[in-house]
Coordinates of N, CA and C in Angstrom, one line a residue:
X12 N 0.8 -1.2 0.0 CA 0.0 0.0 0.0 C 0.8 1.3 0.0
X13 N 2.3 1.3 0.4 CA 2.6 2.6 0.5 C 3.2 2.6 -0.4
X14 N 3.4 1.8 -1.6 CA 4.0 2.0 -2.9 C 3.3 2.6 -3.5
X15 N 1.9 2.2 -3.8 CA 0.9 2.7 -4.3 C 1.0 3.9 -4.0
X16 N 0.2 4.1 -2.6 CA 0.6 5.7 -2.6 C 1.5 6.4 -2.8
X17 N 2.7 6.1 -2.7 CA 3.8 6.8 -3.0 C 3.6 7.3 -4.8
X18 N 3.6 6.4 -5.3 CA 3.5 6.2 -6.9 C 2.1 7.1 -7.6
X19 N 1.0 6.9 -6.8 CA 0.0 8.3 -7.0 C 0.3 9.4 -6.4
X20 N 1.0 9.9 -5.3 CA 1.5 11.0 -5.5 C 1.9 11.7 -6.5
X21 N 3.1 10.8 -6.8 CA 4.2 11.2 -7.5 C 3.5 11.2 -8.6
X22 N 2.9 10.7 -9.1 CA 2.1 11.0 -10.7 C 0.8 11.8 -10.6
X23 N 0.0 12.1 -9.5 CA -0.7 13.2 -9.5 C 0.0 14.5 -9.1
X24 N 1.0 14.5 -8.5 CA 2.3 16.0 -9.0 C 2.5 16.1 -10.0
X25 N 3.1 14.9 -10.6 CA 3.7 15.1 -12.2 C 2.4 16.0 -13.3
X26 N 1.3 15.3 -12.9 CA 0.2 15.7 -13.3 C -0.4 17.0 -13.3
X27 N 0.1 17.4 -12.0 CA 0.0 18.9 -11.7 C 1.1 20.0 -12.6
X28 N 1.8 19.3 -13.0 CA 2.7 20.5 -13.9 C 2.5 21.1 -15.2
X29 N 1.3 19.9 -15.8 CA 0.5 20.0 -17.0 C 1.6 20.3 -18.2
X30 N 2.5 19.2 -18.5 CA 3.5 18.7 -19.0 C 3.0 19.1 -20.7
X31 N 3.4 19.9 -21.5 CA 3.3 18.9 -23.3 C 3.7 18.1 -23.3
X32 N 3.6 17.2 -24.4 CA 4.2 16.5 -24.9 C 5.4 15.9 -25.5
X33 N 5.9 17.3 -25.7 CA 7.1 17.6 -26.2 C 7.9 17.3 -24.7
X34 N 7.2 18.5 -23.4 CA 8.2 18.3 -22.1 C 8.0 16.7 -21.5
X35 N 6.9 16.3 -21.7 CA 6.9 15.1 -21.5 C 8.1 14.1 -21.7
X36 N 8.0 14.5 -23.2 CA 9.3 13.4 -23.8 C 10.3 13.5 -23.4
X37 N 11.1 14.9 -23.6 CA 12.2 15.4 -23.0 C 12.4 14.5 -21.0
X38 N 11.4 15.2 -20.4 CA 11.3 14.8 -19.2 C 11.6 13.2 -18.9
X39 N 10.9 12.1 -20.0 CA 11.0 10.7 -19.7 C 12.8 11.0 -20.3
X40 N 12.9 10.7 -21.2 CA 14.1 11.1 -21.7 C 15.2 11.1 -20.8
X41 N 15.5 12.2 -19.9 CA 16.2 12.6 -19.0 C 16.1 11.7 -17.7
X42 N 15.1 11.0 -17.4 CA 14.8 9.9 -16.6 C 15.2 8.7 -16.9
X43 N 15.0 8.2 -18.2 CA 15.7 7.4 -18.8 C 16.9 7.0 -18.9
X44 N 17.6 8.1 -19.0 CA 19.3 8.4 -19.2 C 20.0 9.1 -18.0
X45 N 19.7 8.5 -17.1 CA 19.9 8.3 -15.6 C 21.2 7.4 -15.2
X46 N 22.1 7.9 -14.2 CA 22.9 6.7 -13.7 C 22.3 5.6 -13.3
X47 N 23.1 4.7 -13.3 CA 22.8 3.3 -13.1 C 24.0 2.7 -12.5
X48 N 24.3 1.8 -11.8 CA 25.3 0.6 -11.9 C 25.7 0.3 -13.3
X49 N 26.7 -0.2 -13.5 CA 27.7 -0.7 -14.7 C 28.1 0.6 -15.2
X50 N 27.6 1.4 -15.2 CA 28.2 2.4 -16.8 C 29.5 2.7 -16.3
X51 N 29.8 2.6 -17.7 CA 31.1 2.9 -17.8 C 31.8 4.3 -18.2
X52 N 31.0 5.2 -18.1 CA 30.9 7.1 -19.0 C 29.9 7.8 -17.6
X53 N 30.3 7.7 -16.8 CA 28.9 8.3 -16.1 C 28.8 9.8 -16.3
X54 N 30.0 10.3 -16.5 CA 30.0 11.9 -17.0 C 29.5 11.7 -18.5
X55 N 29.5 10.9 -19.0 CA 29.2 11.8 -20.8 C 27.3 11.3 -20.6
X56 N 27.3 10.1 -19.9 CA 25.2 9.8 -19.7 C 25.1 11.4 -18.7
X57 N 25.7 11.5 -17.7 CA 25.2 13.0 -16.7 C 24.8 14.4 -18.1
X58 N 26.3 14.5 -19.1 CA 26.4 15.3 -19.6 C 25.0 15.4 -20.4
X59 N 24.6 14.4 -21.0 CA 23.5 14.3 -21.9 C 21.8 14.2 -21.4
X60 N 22.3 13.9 -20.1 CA 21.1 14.3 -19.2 C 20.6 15.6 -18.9
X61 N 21.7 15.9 -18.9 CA 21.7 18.0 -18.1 C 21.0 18.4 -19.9
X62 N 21.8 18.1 -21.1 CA 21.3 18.7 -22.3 C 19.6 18.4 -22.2
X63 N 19.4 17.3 -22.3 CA 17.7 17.0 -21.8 C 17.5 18.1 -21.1
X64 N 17.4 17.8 -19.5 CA 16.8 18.9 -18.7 C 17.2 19.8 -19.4
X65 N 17.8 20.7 -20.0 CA 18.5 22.1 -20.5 C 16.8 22.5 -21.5
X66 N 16.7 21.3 -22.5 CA 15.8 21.5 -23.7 C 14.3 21.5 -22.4
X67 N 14.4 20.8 -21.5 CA 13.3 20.6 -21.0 C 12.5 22.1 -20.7
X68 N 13.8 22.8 -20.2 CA 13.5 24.3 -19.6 C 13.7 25.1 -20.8
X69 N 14.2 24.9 -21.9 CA 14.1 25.6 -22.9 C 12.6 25.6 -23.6
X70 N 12.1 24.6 -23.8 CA 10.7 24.3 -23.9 C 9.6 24.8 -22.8
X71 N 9.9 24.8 -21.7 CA 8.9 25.3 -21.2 C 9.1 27.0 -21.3
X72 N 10.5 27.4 -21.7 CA 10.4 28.7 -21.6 C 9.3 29.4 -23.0
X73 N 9.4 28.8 -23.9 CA 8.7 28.6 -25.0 C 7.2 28.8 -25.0
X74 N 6.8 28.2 -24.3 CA 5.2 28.5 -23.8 C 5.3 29.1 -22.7
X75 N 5.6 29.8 -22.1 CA 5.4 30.5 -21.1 C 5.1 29.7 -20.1
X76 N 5.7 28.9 -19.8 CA 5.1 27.4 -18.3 C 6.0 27.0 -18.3
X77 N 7.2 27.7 -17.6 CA 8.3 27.0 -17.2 C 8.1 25.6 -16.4
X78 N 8.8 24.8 -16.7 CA 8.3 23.3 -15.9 C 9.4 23.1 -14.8
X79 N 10.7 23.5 -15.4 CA 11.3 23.8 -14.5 C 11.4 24.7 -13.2
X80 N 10.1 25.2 -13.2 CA 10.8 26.2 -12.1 C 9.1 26.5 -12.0
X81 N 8.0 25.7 -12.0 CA 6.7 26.0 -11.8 C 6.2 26.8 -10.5
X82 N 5.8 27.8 -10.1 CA 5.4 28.3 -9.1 C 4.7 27.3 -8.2
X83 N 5.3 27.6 -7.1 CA 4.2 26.6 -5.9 C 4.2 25.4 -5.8
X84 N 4.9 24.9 -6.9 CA 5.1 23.6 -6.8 C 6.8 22.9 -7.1
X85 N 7.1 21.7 -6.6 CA 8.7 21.6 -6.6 C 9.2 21.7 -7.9
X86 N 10.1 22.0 -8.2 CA 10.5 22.0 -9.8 C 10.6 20.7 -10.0
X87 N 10.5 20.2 -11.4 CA 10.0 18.9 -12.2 C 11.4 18.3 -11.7
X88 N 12.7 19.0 -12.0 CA 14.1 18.4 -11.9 C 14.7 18.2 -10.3
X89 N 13.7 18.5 -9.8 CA 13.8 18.2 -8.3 C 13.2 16.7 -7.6
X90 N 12.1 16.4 -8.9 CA 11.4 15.4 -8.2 C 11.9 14.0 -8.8
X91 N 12.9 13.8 -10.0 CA 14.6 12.7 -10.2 C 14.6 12.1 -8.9
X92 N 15.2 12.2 -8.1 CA 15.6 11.7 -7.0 C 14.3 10.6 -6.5
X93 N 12.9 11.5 -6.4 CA 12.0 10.8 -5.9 C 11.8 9.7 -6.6
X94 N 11.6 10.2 -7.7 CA 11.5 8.5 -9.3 C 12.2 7.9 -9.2
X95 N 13.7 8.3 -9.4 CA 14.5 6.9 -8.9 C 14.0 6.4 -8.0
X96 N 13.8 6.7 -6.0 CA 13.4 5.8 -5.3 C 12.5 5.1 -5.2
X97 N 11.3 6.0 -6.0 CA 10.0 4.8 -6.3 C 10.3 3.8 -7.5
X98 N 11.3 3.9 -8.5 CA 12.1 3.0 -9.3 C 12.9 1.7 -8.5
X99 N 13.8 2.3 -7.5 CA 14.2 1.4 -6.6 C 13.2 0.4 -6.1
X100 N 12.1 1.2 -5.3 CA 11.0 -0.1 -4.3 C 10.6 -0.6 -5.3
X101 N 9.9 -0.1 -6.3 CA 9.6 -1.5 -7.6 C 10.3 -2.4 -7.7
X102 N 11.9 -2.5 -8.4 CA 12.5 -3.5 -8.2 C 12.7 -4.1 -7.4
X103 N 12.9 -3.8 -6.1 CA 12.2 -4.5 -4.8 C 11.3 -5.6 -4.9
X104 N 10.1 -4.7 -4.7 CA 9.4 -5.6 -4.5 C 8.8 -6.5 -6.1
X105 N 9.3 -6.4 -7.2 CA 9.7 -7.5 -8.1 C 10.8 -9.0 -7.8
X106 N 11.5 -8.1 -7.3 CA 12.6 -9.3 -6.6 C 11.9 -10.2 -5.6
X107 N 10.8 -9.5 -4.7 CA 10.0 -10.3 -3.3 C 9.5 -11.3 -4.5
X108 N 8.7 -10.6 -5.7 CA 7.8 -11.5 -6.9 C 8.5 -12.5 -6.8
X109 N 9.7 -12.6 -7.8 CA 10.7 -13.8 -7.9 C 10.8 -15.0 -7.0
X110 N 11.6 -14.2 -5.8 CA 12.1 -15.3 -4.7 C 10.8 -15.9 -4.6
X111 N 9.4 -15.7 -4.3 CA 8.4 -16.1 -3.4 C 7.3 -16.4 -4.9
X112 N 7.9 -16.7 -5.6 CA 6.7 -17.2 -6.8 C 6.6 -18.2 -7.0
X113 N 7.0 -19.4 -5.7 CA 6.4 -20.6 -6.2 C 5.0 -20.8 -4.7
X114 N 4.9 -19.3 -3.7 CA 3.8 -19.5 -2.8 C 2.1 -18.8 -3.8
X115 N 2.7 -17.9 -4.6 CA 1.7 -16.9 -5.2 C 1.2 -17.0 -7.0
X116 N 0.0 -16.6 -6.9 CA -0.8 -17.4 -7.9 C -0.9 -15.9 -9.1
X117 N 0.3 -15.6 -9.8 CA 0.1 -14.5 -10.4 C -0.3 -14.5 -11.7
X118 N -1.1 -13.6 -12.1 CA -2.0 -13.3 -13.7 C -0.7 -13.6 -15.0
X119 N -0.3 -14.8 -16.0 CA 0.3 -14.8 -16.7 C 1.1 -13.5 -17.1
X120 N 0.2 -12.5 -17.7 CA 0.7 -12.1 -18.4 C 1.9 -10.4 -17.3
X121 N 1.3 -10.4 -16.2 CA 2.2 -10.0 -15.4 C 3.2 -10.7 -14.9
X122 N 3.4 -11.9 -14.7 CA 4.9 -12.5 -14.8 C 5.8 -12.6 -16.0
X123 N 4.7 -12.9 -17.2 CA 5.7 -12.3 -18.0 C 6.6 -11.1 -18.3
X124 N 5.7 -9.9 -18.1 CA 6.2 -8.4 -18.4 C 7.1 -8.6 -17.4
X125 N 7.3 -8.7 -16.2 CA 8.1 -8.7 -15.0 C 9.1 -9.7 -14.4
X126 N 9.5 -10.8 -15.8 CA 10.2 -12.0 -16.1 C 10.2 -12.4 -14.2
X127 N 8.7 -13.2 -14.1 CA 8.6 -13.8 -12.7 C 8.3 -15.2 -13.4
X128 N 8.5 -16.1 -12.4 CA 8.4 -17.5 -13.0 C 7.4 -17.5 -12.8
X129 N 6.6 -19.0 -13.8 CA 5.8 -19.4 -13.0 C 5.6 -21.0 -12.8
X130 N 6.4 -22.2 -13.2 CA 6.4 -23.1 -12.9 C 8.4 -23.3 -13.0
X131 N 8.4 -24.5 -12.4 CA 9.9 -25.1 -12.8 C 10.8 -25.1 -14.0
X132 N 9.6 -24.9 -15.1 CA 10.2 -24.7 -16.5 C 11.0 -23.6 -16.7
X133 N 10.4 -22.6 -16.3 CA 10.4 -21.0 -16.2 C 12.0 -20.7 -15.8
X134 N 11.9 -20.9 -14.5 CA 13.4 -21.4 -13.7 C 14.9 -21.8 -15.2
X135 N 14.3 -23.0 -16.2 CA 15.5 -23.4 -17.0 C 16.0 -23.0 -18.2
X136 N 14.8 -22.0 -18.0 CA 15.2 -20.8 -20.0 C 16.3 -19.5 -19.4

């Protein structure tokens, strides 16, 4: 339950910034191209991230709705940190999926998208 909520928050904020489409994309974009474990450039993925955010706030300056820097509400490039950690608990609790999927009875096509097993077979591909 507190995922959930956490995760409607965070998307009825997002929601509140009344995004185009354009900043949308930019915005996934820059989320997307996020550090991670393994990389091997973390300055040149940072560098190409900031270019993102950069267009993101160039775009909102464009329409007059800066997204970056929305009145009254946290700026868009403030609320990264939070997506990753609700990114984090999902993986989480996908991993609980895994380990504990031979107690729980889950809808096919959600173990698929979330490569969760579902019989012994599953286990040897």
């Amino acid at each position: 339950p507190d995922f959930v909520a956490a995760l409607m928050e965070f998307t009825s904020a997002l929601n509140g910034h009344c995004l185009s489409d354009a900043e949308l994309g930019l915005f996934s974009g820059a989320v997307l191209l996020s550090e991670r474990p393994g990389l091997n450039d973390v300055k040149a993925v940072q560098r190409l991230q900031d270019r993102l955010l950069e267009a993101l706030s160039v775009q909102g300056d464009r329409q007059n709705q800066p997204a970056a820097n929305a009145p009254g509400l946290i700026g868009i490039t403030q609320r990264l940190p939070e997506l990753r950690a609700l990114g984090s608990r999902h993986a989480d609790l996908l991993d609980w999926f895994r380990k504990n999927w031979t107690k729980l009875k889950l809808p096919p096509l959600f173990a698929e998208i979330f490569d969760i097993p579902k019989c012994e077979e599953d286990l040897q591909q």
